[in-house]
Short mmCIF file of C-alpha atoms in Angstrom, two decimals:
data_model
loop_
_atom_site.label_atom_id
_atom_site.label_comp_id
_atom_site.label_asym_id
_atom_site.label_seq_id
_atom_site.Cartn_x
_atom_site.Cartn_y
_atom_site.Cartn_z
CA MET A 1 0.32 15.84 -39.70
CA THR A 2 -2.14 16.15 -36.81
CA PRO A 3 -0.96 14.74 -33.46
CA PRO A 4 -3.09 11.98 -31.94
CA PRO A 5 -5.61 13.07 -29.29
CA ALA A 6 -4.44 13.03 -25.70
CA ASP A 7 -5.40 10.05 -23.59
CA PRO A 8 -8.46 11.15 -21.57
CA THR A 9 -7.52 8.93 -18.63
CA PRO A 10 -3.82 9.39 -17.86
CA THR A 11 -2.33 6.93 -15.39
CA PRO A 12 0.53 7.34 -12.95
CA PHE A 13 2.48 4.64 -14.81
CA PRO A 14 1.61 5.11 -18.51
CA ASP A 15 4.31 2.72 -19.71
CA ALA A 16 2.98 -0.24 -17.71
CA PRO A 17 0.40 -2.46 -19.44
CA ASP A 18 -1.44 -3.17 -16.18
CA SER A 19 -1.34 0.40 -14.87
CA ARG A 20 -5.12 0.72 -14.80
CA ARG A 21 -5.32 -1.98 -12.14
CA ILE A 22 -3.58 0.17 -9.53
CA ARG A 23 -3.90 3.87 -8.80
CA VAL A 24 -1.37 5.90 -6.83
CA ALA A 25 -1.87 9.53 -5.90
CA VAL A 26 0.90 11.39 -4.06
CA GLU A 27 -0.08 14.25 -1.75
CA PRO A 28 2.71 16.21 -0.06
CA THR A 29 1.58 17.73 3.23
CA ALA A 30 3.15 20.04 5.78
CA THR A 31 3.99 17.05 7.97
CA GLY A 32 4.99 14.44 5.38
CA THR A 33 3.61 12.64 2.36
CA VAL A 34 0.36 10.73 1.84
CA LEU A 35 0.07 8.05 -0.82
CA ARG A 36 -3.54 7.21 -1.70
CA LEU A 37 -3.75 3.78 -3.31
CA GLY A 38 -6.61 2.13 -5.10
CA GLY A 39 -7.25 -0.99 -7.12
CA GLU A 40 -5.31 -4.24 -6.89
CA ILE A 41 -1.92 -4.90 -5.36
CA ASP A 42 -0.62 -8.26 -6.49
CA MET A 43 2.34 -9.83 -8.25
CA ASP A 44 1.48 -7.95 -11.46
CA THR A 45 1.21 -4.48 -9.90
CA ALA A 46 3.45 -4.61 -6.82
CA HIS A 47 6.45 -3.32 -8.80
CA GLN A 48 4.50 -0.13 -9.52
CA LEU A 49 3.69 0.32 -5.83
CA ASP A 50 7.32 -0.40 -4.94
CA ALA A 51 8.49 2.30 -7.37
CA ALA A 52 6.01 4.84 -5.98
CA LEU A 53 6.99 4.05 -2.40
CA GLY A 54 10.68 4.31 -3.28
CA ARG A 55 10.16 7.72 -4.88
CA ALA A 56 8.09 8.96 -1.93
CA LEU A 57 10.72 7.82 0.55
CA SER A 58 13.53 9.39 -1.50
CA ASP A 59 11.68 12.66 -2.09
CA GLY A 60 10.65 12.97 1.55
CA GLY A 61 14.15 12.79 2.97
CA GLU A 62 15.08 11.38 6.32
CA ARG A 63 12.66 11.56 9.23
CA CYS A 64 9.79 12.55 6.92
CA PRO A 65 6.68 10.48 7.70
CA LEU A 66 4.98 8.60 4.90
CA SER A 67 1.30 7.70 5.31
CA LEU A 68 -0.57 5.25 3.13
CA ASP A 69 -4.31 5.41 2.53
CA LEU A 70 -5.35 1.95 1.35
CA SER A 71 -9.10 2.52 1.72
CA GLU A 72 -9.70 2.03 -2.01
CA VAL A 73 -7.56 -1.09 -2.40
CA THR A 74 -9.86 -3.87 -3.58
CA PHE A 75 -7.32 -6.71 -3.49
CA CYS A 76 -3.92 -7.27 -1.89
CA ASP A 77 -2.08 -10.57 -1.89
CA SER A 78 1.13 -11.72 -0.21
CA THR A 79 3.25 -9.97 -2.84
CA GLY A 80 1.53 -6.69 -2.01
CA LEU A 81 2.00 -7.28 1.70
CA ASN A 82 5.70 -8.04 1.18
CA THR A 83 6.01 -4.81 -0.81
CA LEU A 84 4.51 -2.88 2.10
CA LEU A 85 6.76 -4.65 4.62
CA ARG A 86 9.89 -3.89 2.55
CA ALA A 87 8.85 -0.24 2.29
CA ARG A 88 8.39 -0.14 6.06
CA GLN A 89 11.92 -1.47 6.51
CA ARG A 90 13.34 1.06 4.04
CA ALA A 91 11.58 3.83 5.97
CA LEU A 92 13.03 2.55 9.26
CA ASP A 93 16.50 2.41 7.68
CA ARG A 94 16.08 6.10 6.78
CA HIS A 95 14.80 6.94 10.28
CA ALA A 96 11.41 7.81 8.77
CA SER A 97 8.02 6.40 9.64
CA LEU A 98 5.58 4.60 7.40
CA SER A 99 2.04 4.17 8.65
CA LEU A 100 -1.33 3.15 7.30
CA THR A 101 -3.97 5.80 7.90
CA ALA A 102 -6.88 3.94 6.31
CA VAL A 103 -7.39 0.42 4.99
CA SER A 104 -10.11 -1.35 3.06
CA GLU A 105 -11.86 -4.33 4.61
CA GLN A 106 -9.84 -6.67 2.38
CA VAL A 107 -6.51 -5.15 3.45
CA ALA A 108 -7.59 -5.12 7.11
CA HIS A 109 -8.38 -8.82 6.87
CA LEU A 110 -4.97 -9.57 5.31
CA LEU A 111 -3.17 -7.59 8.02
CA ASP A 112 -5.18 -9.35 10.71
CA ILE A 113 -4.61 -12.90 9.52
CA THR A 114 -0.89 -12.24 9.07
CA ARG A 115 -0.72 -10.35 12.38
CA THR A 116 1.16 -7.49 10.71
CA ALA A 117 -1.32 -4.68 11.50
CA PRO A 118 0.70 -3.46 14.54
CA LEU A 119 3.80 -3.05 12.36
CA PHE A 120 1.95 -0.31 10.49
CA GLY A 121 0.50 1.43 13.54
CA LEU A 122 -2.86 -0.35 13.41
CA PRO A 123 -4.23 -2.36 16.30
CA PRO A 124 -5.21 -5.95 15.49
CA SER A 125 -8.95 -6.39 15.29
CA PRO A 126 -10.17 -8.78 18.01
CA ASP A 127 -13.53 -9.09 16.23
CA ARG A 128 -12.14 -10.53 13.03
CA ARG A 129 -12.18 -14.24 12.53
CA THR A 130 -9.80 -16.29 10.44
CA PRO A 131 -11.20 -18.46 7.63
CA ASP A 132 -11.25 -21.41 10.05
CA GLY A 133 -13.54 -19.42 12.40
CA LEU A 134 -10.99 -18.84 15.15
CA ARG A 135 -10.61 -15.45 16.80
CA HIS A 136 -7.25 -13.76 16.79
CA ARG A 137 -5.63 -13.10 20.10
CA PRO A 138 -4.99 -9.37 20.71
#
């Protein structure tokens, strides 16, 4: 019997039905690990991000910095933000750092309105306005 053809678009989480909505690429570097994320981070995909972050923190060992590139994230809701905040706490518990090296406009807006950007090493943007038109205080 002939085996079925290989899937031309493998995903990092082939067993997850919604795995095409989020992309995670892991890049070990000389100074730590970079996770490049793309797609949507919401209540349906946050568990995949959480698993990838957990593996990266475990594989990196203590004091190994973890950087996240979120420049290709098209959507992130409160579940995604909570996943990032929990990963930051796990990194702190391991005496490692977790920082955001790049963010999409959507993620930047979320971090600004929740005032969590500084927790990830990003300055708050004084030019951003909330939906009600008010400027954030630096």
